Coordinates of C-alpha atoms and ligand atoms in Angstrom, one line a residue:
M50 CA -15.2 -53.7 10.2
I51 CA -15.4 -57.1 11.8
K52 CA -12.9 -59.6 10.0
A53 CA -12.3 -63.3 9.9
V54 CA -10.6 -64.8 12.9
R55 CA -6.9 -65.2 12.6
G56 CA -6.6 -68.6 11.4
T57 CA -10.1 -68.9 9.9
R58 CA -10.5 -68.4 6.7
D59 CA -13.9 -67.5 4.4
L60 CA -14.2 -71.0 0.9
L61 CA -15.8 -68.7 -1.5
P62 CA -16.7 -69.3 -5.2
P63 CA -15.7 -70.1 -7.8
E64 CA -13.2 -72.1 -5.1
T65 CA -16.0 -74.3 -3.1
A66 CA -16.5 -75.5 -6.1
L67 CA -13.4 -77.6 -6.4
W68 CA -14.3 -78.2 -2.6
N69 CA -17.6 -79.8 -3.7
F70 CA -15.2 -81.6 -6.4
V71 CA -12.7 -83.3 -4.5
E72 CA -15.8 -84.3 -2.3
A73 CA -17.6 -85.9 -4.8
A74 CA -14.1 -87.9 -6.2
V75 CA -14.0 -89.1 -2.5
R76 CA -17.3 -90.3 -1.3
D77 CA -16.9 -91.9 -5.2
V78 CA -13.7 -93.8 -3.7
F79 CA -15.1 -94.5 -0.2
R80 CA -18.1 -96.3 -1.7
A81 CA -16.4 -98.1 -4.5
Y82 CA -14.3 -99.8 -1.2
N83 CA -17.4 -100.1 1.0
F84 CA -16.4 -97.0 3.0
Q85 CA -19.6 -95.4 4.9
E86 CA -19.8 -91.8 6.5
I87 CA -20.3 -91.6 9.9
R88 CA -20.7 -87.8 11.6
T89 CA -19.5 -86.9 15.2
P90 CA -19.9 -83.9 17.0
I91 CA -17.6 -81.0 16.1
F92 CA -17.1 -80.6 20.3
E93 CA -15.8 -83.6 23.1
A94 CA -15.1 -83.7 26.4
T95 CA -11.2 -82.5 26.5
E96 CA -10.8 -85.9 28.3
L97 CA -11.1 -87.8 25.3
F98 CA -8.5 -86.2 23.5
A99 CA -6.3 -86.0 26.4
R100 CA -6.6 -89.6 27.2
G101 CA -6.9 -90.5 23.3
V102 CA -4.2 -88.1 21.2
G103 CA -1.9 -87.8 24.9
E104 CA -1.2 -85.4 26.9
E105 CA 2.5 -84.6 26.1
T106 CA 1.6 -84.0 22.4
D107 CA 1.9 -80.7 20.3
I108 CA -1.8 -81.3 20.4
V109 CA -3.2 -81.3 23.6
A110 CA -0.7 -80.1 25.0
K111 CA -0.6 -76.4 23.0
E112 CA -2.7 -76.3 21.0
M113 CA -6.6 -77.2 21.7
Y114 CA -9.5 -74.7 22.3
T115 CA -10.4 -75.2 25.2
W116 CA -13.2 -74.1 27.5
E117 CA -15.0 -74.4 31.0
D118 CA -18.8 -75.4 29.2
G119 CA -21.2 -74.1 32.0
E120 CA -20.9 -72.4 35.3
R121 CA -18.0 -72.5 37.2
A122 CA -18.6 -75.6 40.2
T123 CA -17.8 -73.5 42.7
L124 CA -19.3 -70.2 41.7
G125 CA -22.2 -72.2 40.7
L126 CA -22.6 -74.2 43.8
V127 CA -22.2 -71.5 45.9
R128 CA -25.6 -69.8 44.1
A129 CA -27.3 -72.2 44.5
W130 CA -25.9 -73.0 48.4
R131 CA -26.8 -69.2 49.3
Q132 CA -30.9 -69.7 47.5
T133 CA -31.6 -73.0 49.4
N134 CA -29.9 -71.5 52.5
P135 CA -30.6 -67.9 53.5
G136 CA -28.7 -66.6 56.1
A137 CA -26.3 -68.8 56.1
I138 CA -22.3 -68.5 56.9
P139 CA -21.0 -66.9 54.0
Y140 CA -18.3 -69.2 52.3
T141 CA -15.4 -68.3 50.6
P142 CA -14.5 -70.5 47.2
S143 CA -10.4 -70.4 47.1
T144 CA -8.5 -71.6 43.5
G145 CA -9.1 -75.3 43.3
L146 CA -10.3 -77.4 45.3
V147 CA -12.6 -76.3 48.0
I148 CA -12.3 -78.2 51.6
H149 CA -12.4 -76.0 54.8
R150 CA -9.7 -77.1 57.4
Y151 CA -10.2 -78.5 60.7
D152 CA -10.8 -75.3 62.5
P153 CA -12.4 -75.2 66.0
D154 CA -14.3 -71.9 65.1
F155 CA -15.8 -72.9 61.9
V156 CA -17.4 -76.8 62.9
A157 CA -19.0 -74.7 65.7
K158 CA -20.6 -72.4 62.8
L159 CA -21.2 -75.7 60.9
K160 CA -23.5 -77.6 63.8
E161 CA -26.0 -74.3 62.6
A162 CA -25.2 -74.9 58.5
T163 CA -25.0 -76.4 55.7
V164 CA -22.3 -77.5 53.8
V165 CA -20.7 -76.9 50.4
I166 CA -17.9 -79.8 49.8
D167 CA -17.1 -78.4 46.3
A168 CA -14.0 -79.9 43.6
K169 CA -13.3 -77.9 40.7
S170 CA -13.7 -79.9 37.3
R171 CA -10.1 -81.5 37.1
P172 CA -9.4 -81.9 41.8
T173 CA -6.3 -84.3 41.0
T174 CA -6.4 -87.6 42.9
A175 CA -4.6 -85.5 46.1
A176 CA -7.4 -83.6 46.4
L177 CA -9.8 -85.6 46.3
E178 CA -8.5 -87.7 49.2
Q179 CA -8.5 -84.6 51.2
L180 CA -12.2 -83.8 50.4
S181 CA -13.1 -87.4 51.2
S182 CA -11.2 -87.7 54.9
Y183 CA -12.9 -84.2 55.7
A184 CA -16.2 -85.8 54.8
Q185 CA -15.8 -89.0 56.8
F186 CA -14.4 -86.3 59.1
L187 CA -17.9 -84.2 59.1
R188 CA -20.5 -87.6 58.9
E189 CA -18.6 -88.2 62.2
H190 CA -18.5 -85.2 64.1
I191 CA -21.6 -84.2 63.6
P192 CA -25.2 -84.8 63.5
D193 CA -26.3 -85.9 59.7
H194 CA -29.1 -84.2 59.8
L195 CA -27.6 -80.7 60.4
I196 CA -25.1 -81.2 57.4
R197 CA -26.0 -81.2 53.7
P198 CA -23.0 -81.3 51.7
I199 CA -22.6 -81.0 48.0
L200 CA -20.2 -81.9 45.9
A201 CA -19.0 -81.5 42.0
F202 CA -17.2 -82.9 40.3
P203 CA -16.8 -85.3 36.4
D204 CA -16.8 -89.2 36.4
R205 CA -12.8 -89.5 36.8
A206 CA -10.9 -92.7 36.5
N207 CA -8.4 -92.3 38.6
V208 CA -10.5 -91.3 41.5
P209 CA -10.3 -93.3 44.7
N210 CA -12.9 -95.9 45.1
A211 CA -14.3 -94.4 49.0
V212 CA -13.9 -90.7 47.2
Q213 CA -16.4 -92.3 44.5
T214 CA -18.7 -93.5 46.8
E215 CA -19.3 -90.3 48.0
A216 CA -19.5 -88.3 45.1
Q217 CA -22.7 -90.7 44.0
R218 CA -24.8 -89.7 47.8
L219 CA -23.4 -86.1 47.2
G220 CA -24.2 -86.1 44.0
V221 CA -28.0 -87.2 44.6
E222 CA -27.4 -83.7 46.5
L223 CA -26.7 -82.0 43.4
E224 CA -29.3 -83.1 41.6
R225 CA -31.6 -81.9 44.0
L226 CA -30.8 -78.5 43.4
D227 CA -31.2 -78.9 39.5
Y228 CA -27.4 -78.4 38.8
E229 CA -25.4 -79.6 36.1
P230 CA -22.0 -79.5 37.0
S231 CA -19.7 -78.0 34.5
K232 CA -17.3 -79.5 32.1
S233 CA -14.5 -78.7 30.1
L234 CA -15.0 -78.7 26.4
T235 CA -12.7 -78.5 23.1
L236 CA -12.8 -78.6 19.9
R237 CA -11.8 -81.4 18.0
P238 CA -8.6 -81.1 17.5
E239 CA -8.5 -84.2 14.7
N240 CA -11.9 -86.9 14.3
T241 CA -10.3 -90.1 15.3
A242 CA -10.7 -90.2 19.2
G243 CA -14.4 -89.5 18.2
V244 CA -15.1 -92.1 15.9
V245 CA -13.2 -95.2 18.7
R246 CA -15.5 -92.9 21.2
A247 CA -18.8 -92.9 19.2
Y248 CA -17.4 -97.4 18.5
I249 CA -17.4 -97.6 22.3
E250 CA -21.0 -95.3 22.4
H251 CA -22.7 -97.4 20.7
K252 CA -21.1 -100.6 20.6
L253 CA -20.1 -100.8 17.3
W254 CA -17.9 -103.9 17.4
D255 CA -21.8 -105.5 17.2
R256 CA -21.4 -104.7 13.2
G257 CA -18.2 -106.6 12.9
L258 CA -15.4 -105.0 11.0
N259 CA -17.1 -100.5 10.6
K260 CA -15.3 -98.8 8.0
L261 CA -16.4 -95.4 7.8
Y262 CA -15.3 -92.3 7.1
Y263 CA -16.1 -88.2 7.6
I264 CA -14.9 -84.8 5.9
G265 CA -15.4 -82.1 8.4
P266 CA -13.7 -79.4 10.1
Q267 CA -10.9 -79.4 12.9
F268 CA -9.3 -76.7 15.1
R269 CA -6.4 -76.3 16.2
R270 CA -4.3 -73.3 17.4
E271 CA -1.8 -73.6 14.9
R272 CA 1.2 -70.7 13.8
P273 CA -1.4 -69.9 10.3
Q274 CA 1.0 -69.8 7.8
K275 CA 0.9 -71.3 3.7
G276 CA -1.6 -74.8 4.3
R277 CA -1.9 -74.4 8.3
Y278 CA -4.8 -73.1 9.4
R279 CA -6.7 -73.1 12.7
Q280 CA -10.1 -74.3 11.5
F281 CA -9.0 -76.3 9.2
Y282 CA -11.0 -79.4 6.8
Q283 CA -10.2 -82.8 7.0
I284 CA -11.1 -86.1 4.7
G285 CA -10.5 -89.1 7.1
A286 CA -11.2 -92.4 7.5
E287 CA -10.9 -96.0 10.0
V288 CA -11.0 -99.2 10.2
I289 CA -12.5 -100.2 13.4
G290 CA -13.6 -104.1 14.7
P291 CA -13.1 -107.0 17.0
A292 CA -9.8 -108.4 15.9
S293 CA -11.9 -111.3 15.4
A294 CA -13.4 -109.4 12.1
G295 CA -10.2 -109.2 10.5
S296 CA -9.2 -105.9 12.2
E297 CA -5.5 -106.5 12.1
S298 CA -4.5 -107.8 9.3
P299 CA -1.7 -106.3 7.3
A300 CA -4.4 -106.6 4.3
R301 CA -6.3 -103.7 6.0
D302 CA -3.0 -101.5 6.2
A303 CA -2.5 -102.4 2.2
E304 CA -5.9 -101.4 1.3
V305 CA -6.6 -97.9 3.3
L306 CA -3.0 -97.1 1.7
E307 CA -4.3 -98.2 -1.8
M308 CA -7.0 -96.5 -1.8
L309 CA -5.5 -93.3 -0.8
A310 CA -3.2 -93.8 -4.0
T311 CA -6.1 -94.5 -5.8
L312 CA -7.4 -91.2 -4.4
L313 CA -5.3 -89.3 -5.3
D314 CA -3.9 -90.3 -8.6
R315 CA -8.1 -90.3 -9.0
L316 CA -8.4 -86.0 -8.3
G317 CA -4.7 -85.9 -10.5
I318 CA -2.7 -85.6 -7.9
T319 CA 0.2 -88.3 -9.0
D320 CA 3.7 -87.2 -7.2
W321 CA 2.7 -87.4 -4.0
N322 CA 4.9 -89.9 -2.1
L323 CA 4.4 -92.4 0.7
E324 CA 6.7 -92.4 3.8
L325 CA 6.3 -95.4 6.0
N326 CA 6.7 -96.7 9.1
S327 CA 6.1 -99.0 12.0
V328 CA 5.8 -97.4 15.5
G329 CA 6.2 -101.2 17.2
T330 CA 3.7 -103.0 19.4
P331 CA 4.0 -100.7 22.9
A332 CA 6.5 -103.5 24.6
D333 CA 8.4 -101.8 21.8
R334 CA 8.2 -98.5 22.4
A335 CA 8.6 -98.8 26.8
Q336 CA 12.7 -100.6 25.4
F337 CA 12.9 -98.1 22.6
N338 CA 11.6 -95.2 24.8
D339 CA 14.3 -96.8 27.2
A340 CA 17.1 -96.7 24.7
L341 CA 16.0 -93.1 23.7
R342 CA 16.2 -91.4 27.3
K343 CA 19.6 -92.8 27.8
A344 CA 20.3 -91.3 24.2
L345 CA 19.6 -88.5 25.1
E346 CA 20.5 -88.2 28.6
P347 CA 24.1 -87.0 28.0
V348 CA 22.6 -84.2 25.7
K349 CA 19.7 -83.1 26.4
E350 CA 20.4 -80.3 28.0
K351 CA 21.6 -78.8 24.4
M352 CA 17.9 -78.9 23.3
C353 CA 15.3 -77.2 23.3
D354 CA 12.9 -76.5 26.1
D355 CA 10.5 -78.9 24.6
C356 CA 12.9 -81.7 24.0
Q357 CA 14.4 -81.5 27.7
R358 CA 11.0 -81.9 28.7
R359 CA 9.5 -84.5 26.2
A360 CA 13.1 -86.6 27.0
V361 CA 11.9 -87.5 30.6
T362 CA 8.4 -88.1 29.9
N363 CA 7.6 -88.9 26.3
P364 CA 11.3 -89.4 24.5
L365 CA 9.7 -90.2 21.6
R366 CA 8.3 -86.7 21.0
V367 CA 11.3 -85.2 20.4
F368 CA 11.4 -86.9 17.0
D369 CA 8.2 -84.1 16.4
C370 CA 10.6 -81.6 17.2
K371 CA 10.7 -78.9 14.5
V372 CA 14.6 -76.2 15.9
P373 CA 16.5 -76.4 13.9
E374 CA 19.4 -76.9 15.5
D375 CA 18.2 -80.0 17.4
Q376 CA 18.4 -82.1 14.1
P377 CA 21.5 -83.0 14.1
I378 CA 21.3 -84.3 17.6
I379 CA 18.0 -86.3 17.0
E380 CA 20.2 -87.6 13.5
T381 CA 22.3 -89.2 15.8
L382 CA 19.2 -91.0 18.2
P383 CA 18.4 -94.9 17.4
R384 CA 15.5 -96.0 15.4
I385 CA 12.7 -97.6 16.6
T386 CA 13.7 -100.0 13.5
Q387 CA 15.7 -101.6 15.8
F388 CA 13.2 -102.5 18.1
L389 CA 11.1 -103.7 16.9
G390 CA 10.0 -107.5 17.9
E391 CA 8.8 -110.2 16.0
E392 CA 5.6 -110.1 15.6
S393 CA 5.7 -105.9 14.6
R394 CA 8.5 -106.7 11.7
K395 CA 6.1 -109.8 10.7
H396 CA 3.3 -106.9 10.2
F397 CA 5.3 -104.3 8.7
E398 CA 7.0 -106.4 5.8
A399 CA 3.2 -108.1 5.2
V400 CA 2.0 -104.8 4.7
Q401 CA 5.2 -104.3 2.0
D402 CA 4.5 -107.5 0.1
I403 CA 0.8 -106.7 -0.7
L404 CA 1.8 -102.9 -1.6
T405 CA 4.3 -104.0 -4.0
K406 CA 2.2 -106.8 -5.5
V407 CA -0.6 -103.9 -6.3
G408 CA 2.0 -101.7 -7.5
V409 CA 1.7 -98.8 -4.5
R410 CA 5.2 -97.1 -4.2
F411 CA 6.4 -96.2 -0.8
S412 CA 9.5 -95.2 0.6
L413 CA 10.5 -96.2 4.4
N414 CA 11.5 -93.3 6.3
D415 CA 12.0 -94.9 10.3
R416 CA 12.0 -91.2 12.0
L417 CA 8.1 -90.7 11.1
V418 CA 6.4 -91.5 14.4
R419 CA 3.6 -89.0 13.8
G420 CA 2.7 -86.5 16.0
L421 CA 0.0 -88.4 18.2
D422 CA 0.2 -91.0 20.8
Y423 CA -2.1 -93.4 20.2
Y424 CA -0.3 -95.1 16.5
T425 CA 0.7 -98.9 16.9
R426 CA 3.0 -100.8 14.1
T427 CA 1.7 -98.8 10.9
A428 CA 2.4 -95.2 10.7
F429 CA 3.0 -93.0 7.3
E430 CA 2.5 -89.7 5.6
F431 CA 1.5 -88.9 1.9
T432 CA 3.8 -85.2 1.4
H433 CA 3.6 -83.8 -2.0
G434 CA 6.3 -81.0 -3.4
A435 CA 4.5 -78.2 -4.0
L436 CA 3.0 -77.8 -0.8
G437 CA 5.8 -76.4 0.4
A438 CA 7.2 -76.5 3.9
Q439 CA 3.5 -77.8 5.5
N440 CA 4.0 -80.7 3.2
A441 CA 2.2 -83.4 4.4
I442 CA -1.0 -83.7 2.6
L443 CA -2.1 -86.5 4.6
G444 CA -1.2 -89.2 7.6
G445 CA -2.2 -91.8 9.2
G446 CA -1.8 -94.8 10.9
R447 CA -3.3 -98.4 13.3
Y448 CA -4.1 -97.6 16.9
D449 CA -4.5 -101.4 17.9
G450 CA -5.2 -100.1 22.1
L451 CA -7.0 -96.8 21.7
S452 CA -10.2 -98.2 22.0
E453 CA -9.1 -99.9 25.3
A454 CA -7.1 -96.9 26.5
L455 CA -10.2 -95.0 26.6
G456 CA -12.5 -97.6 28.2
G457 CA -13.6 -100.0 25.0
P458 CA -12.8 -103.4 23.9
A459 CA -10.2 -104.5 22.7
A460 CA -10.7 -103.6 18.7
P461 CA -7.7 -102.4 16.9
G462 CA -7.9 -99.6 14.1
I463 CA -6.5 -98.4 11.3
G464 CA -7.3 -95.0 9.5
F465 CA -5.9 -92.4 7.7
A466 CA -7.2 -88.1 7.7
I467 CA -6.5 -86.0 4.8
G468 CA -5.8 -82.3 4.8
E469 CA -8.3 -80.8 2.6
D470 CA -7.2 -77.6 2.0
R471 CA -3.3 -79.4 1.3
L472 CA -5.3 -81.2 -1.4
V473 CA -7.1 -78.3 -3.0
M474 CA -4.2 -76.7 -2.7
S475 CA -2.3 -79.7 -4.7
L476 CA -4.8 -79.8 -7.2
K477 CA -4.1 -79.0 -10.6
E478 CA -7.7 -78.5 -11.8
T479 CA -9.0 -75.5 -11.8
A480 CA -12.3 -73.8 -9.8
E481 CA -13.0 -72.7 -13.8
G482 CA -12.5 -75.8 -14.6
V483 CA -14.8 -78.1 -12.3
L484 CA -17.8 -75.2 -11.9
R485 CA -21.0 -75.9 -14.5
K486 CA -21.9 -72.5 -15.3
P487 CA -25.9 -72.0 -16.3
D488 CA -26.6 -73.6 -19.1
V489 CA -29.5 -70.9 -20.2
Y490 CA -29.8 -66.6 -18.6
V491 CA -33.7 -66.6 -18.9
A492 CA -34.5 -63.3 -19.6
P493 CA -37.8 -62.1 -19.0
M494 CA -39.7 -58.8 -20.9
A495 CA -42.0 -56.8 -19.3
G496 CA -44.7 -58.4 -17.0
M497 CA -43.5 -62.3 -17.7
N498 CA -41.4 -62.7 -14.8
G499 CA -44.6 -65.2 -13.7
E500 CA -43.6 -66.8 -17.2
A501 CA -40.5 -66.9 -17.2
A502 CA -40.3 -68.9 -14.2
R503 CA -42.6 -70.9 -15.4
L504 CA -39.9 -72.2 -18.3
A505 CA -37.2 -71.9 -16.0
R506 CA -38.8 -74.6 -13.5
E507 CA -39.2 -77.1 -16.7
L508 CA -35.9 -76.2 -17.3
R509 CA -34.4 -77.0 -14.4
Q510 CA -36.3 -80.6 -14.2
H511 CA -34.9 -82.0 -16.6
D512 CA -31.6 -81.1 -15.6
V513 CA -30.9 -77.6 -17.3
V514 CA -28.5 -75.3 -14.9
V515 CA -30.9 -72.0 -15.4
E516 CA -30.1 -68.6 -13.9
L517 CA -33.8 -66.5 -14.4
G518 CA -33.2 -62.5 -14.1
D519 CA -35.8 -60.0 -13.6
D520 CA -38.5 -58.1 -15.6
G521 CA -37.5 -55.2 -14.5
F522 CA -34.2 -55.7 -16.5
R523 CA -34.5 -53.6 -20.2
L524 CA -33.1 -56.4 -22.7
K525 CA -29.5 -54.8 -23.1
K526 CA -29.1 -55.1 -18.8
S527 CA -30.1 -58.8 -19.0
F528 CA -27.0 -59.6 -21.8
E529 CA -24.9 -57.6 -19.7
A530 CA -25.9 -60.2 -16.8
A531 CA -26.0 -63.3 -18.8
T532 CA -22.6 -62.9 -20.0
K533 CA -21.7 -62.0 -16.4
A534 CA -22.9 -64.7 -15.4
G535 CA -21.1 -67.1 -17.8
A536 CA -24.7 -68.4 -19.4
K537 CA -24.5 -70.2 -23.1
Y538 CA -27.7 -69.1 -23.8
I539 CA -30.3 -66.4 -23.9
L540 CA -33.6 -66.9 -23.5
I541 CA -36.1 -64.0 -23.7
V542 CA -39.9 -64.4 -22.4
G543 CA -42.0 -62.3 -23.8
E544 CA -45.4 -62.0 -24.6
N545 CA -45.1 -63.3 -28.3
E546 CA -42.7 -65.9 -27.8
V547 CA -45.4 -66.8 -24.9
K548 CA -48.6 -66.9 -27.4
A549 CA -46.2 -68.8 -30.1
D550 CA -45.4 -71.3 -26.8
A551 CA -42.2 -70.5 -28.3
F552 CA -39.1 -68.8 -27.4
S553 CA -35.8 -67.2 -28.9
L554 CA -32.9 -68.3 -28.1
K555 CA -29.3 -67.1 -28.6
N556 CA -25.6 -68.3 -28.1
L557 CA -23.8 -65.7 -26.5
A558 CA -20.4 -67.2 -27.8
T559 CA -21.5 -67.5 -31.6
G560 CA -24.5 -64.9 -31.4
E561 CA -26.8 -67.8 -33.7
Q562 CA -30.1 -67.0 -32.8
V563 CA -32.9 -69.6 -33.1
S564 CA -36.9 -69.8 -32.6
V565 CA -37.5 -73.0 -30.4
P566 CA -40.6 -74.7 -29.2
R567 CA -41.0 -74.9 -25.7
A568 CA -41.1 -78.9 -25.6
E569 CA -37.6 -79.2 -27.6
L570 CA -36.0 -76.4 -25.7
A571 CA -34.3 -78.6 -22.8
R572 CA -32.6 -80.9 -25.5
R573 CA -31.8 -78.1 -27.3
I574 CA -29.8 -76.7 -24.9
Q575 CA -28.2 -79.6 -23.4
G576 CA -27.4 -80.8 -27.5
Ligands
LIG754 P1 -2.4 -86.0 11.4 O1 -1.1 -85.9 11.1 O2 -2.2 -84.5 12.6 O3 -3.3 -87.0 11.8 O4 -3.6 -84.8 10.1 C1 -3.8 -85.2 9.6 C2 -3.3 -84.2 8.4 O5 -4.9 -82.6 8.4 C3 -2.4 -83.7 8.1 O6 -1.3 -84.7 6.8 C4 -2.8 -82.2 7.2 O7 -2.9 -82.4 6.0 C5 -3.7 -81.7 7.6 N1 -3.8 -81.2 8.7 C6 -3.1 -80.7 10.1 N2 -3.3 -79.7 11.0 C7 -3.4 -78.7 10.2 C8 -4.0 -77.6 10.0 N3 -3.3 -77.0 10.9 N4 -4.1 -76.6 9.2 C9 -4.0 -78.1 7.7 N5 -4.1 -78.5 7.6 C10 -3.4 -79.7 8.8 C11 -4.4 -87.0 12.2 O8 -5.5 -85.7 12.7 C12 -5.2 -88.7 12.5 N6 -6.3 -88.1 13.3 C13 -4.8 -89.3 11.0 C14 -5.2 -90.6 11.3 C15 -6.4 -91.0 11.2 N7 -5.1 -91.2 12.3 C16 -5.4 -92.4 12.0 N8 -6.3 -91.9 11.5

């Protein structure tokens, strides 16, 4: 038997009714706060998450579903090259960047051959520099008409100019071969980076302040457990735009948080706890990171491998550590609150003031740094006791520098994502409670399928929920099917009923049976 992959699951009825209930409620709330829906692709360039979420985060370092899309550059190029150069020198790509070092014998052969210069999809800068000087060497030593070098690698911001020029020149050769270089792609582990990419790609700043929401699956290769899946669903929202449109204002932070409180309350989830912190500006954090590095220096040996690495590369991430033995050490570390500059502190206080005014309760948690690198200033989580270990029902915060980190203009933003799986788990409502069962089961007698279908059609046009039977069923079987479907009424469609244009309608709970004229059926069933 082929089963659903570990960490993924089927959502079956009647549980899907709860999901629809939640989604309909959140769409209503989003409408009231003037948010509009955005749908971004489920996979994106790997680089988007590496640069957006951060290379050092658990998500990017350990949890992404990433693959090379298309032919490996090396193999594709060699094949293309062989096709266009029958009888050319055999060419063996090694791992990594493929560059033939200067070798008099090889160069002698080159004089009669085409050369393939090829880089893998993520070459290092050093490798590219090597490539550039090699290309230069070829141009100087071998007559141009004998060389048709081909190069394949994606555009990278850190590629030196000389290499970029070379890549462009050689890229034309590649296009002639109709070769599409392979690209590293990733199933989205979260949706904020995708939304900001779309913001930049479609110049959404022209619209001023964008208030966008999304509902959809995300993918992280985490260890599955209750409330933690490898395919999970998020309901998220982002407020992003130029500062001139008010995107930086603490009023936006407070509005987003108040909306979340309203949303949870409306869904009947009232026992939530809002944990709030400010992770400061990049400048505040640079000081904090220095202090953390210093504080970690004498103790890091005693910590887990991940923390030892984090202590050097990105000390803030030490706060993500879940290893129990490390917790007492982490407790002694300095907190970001001590390093907030005047501006960050004022912003944070303004957010808290508005929350207090609108009556949204919160608690401050100075250990809350969130597991993604893009956060600045306000950071928050809503937790819910009933969820157990995975108690964060949603998380979010400001990401004022993300657009710039992705090559866009300055565009402060704030947003959140709710774990929909966890939200559904926290509901008091049951699937049975929100499911709309059939109002009526239409039971055709022998030869009456057509008449029954006509009647069902009329009723459905009046928004009656109809389950339609089959004239091959005996009456007893129709009654059983109607009961199993949970229908309120059963409606018998026989020859006599059609002639009389009145149908016998039986209430399955009370057993009461009446004959109702066609024109009155819908009203009677709904009443
Ligand atoms: P996050 O904290 O990584 O933030 O995820 C948000 C929520 O998604 C979590 O609080 C949790 O409820 C749910 N979640 C995360 N991983 C899993 C999983 N493996 N299984 C089930 N649920 C999970 C973000 O994703 C940010 N993009 C939020 C954001 C939007 N920040 C600003 N804008």
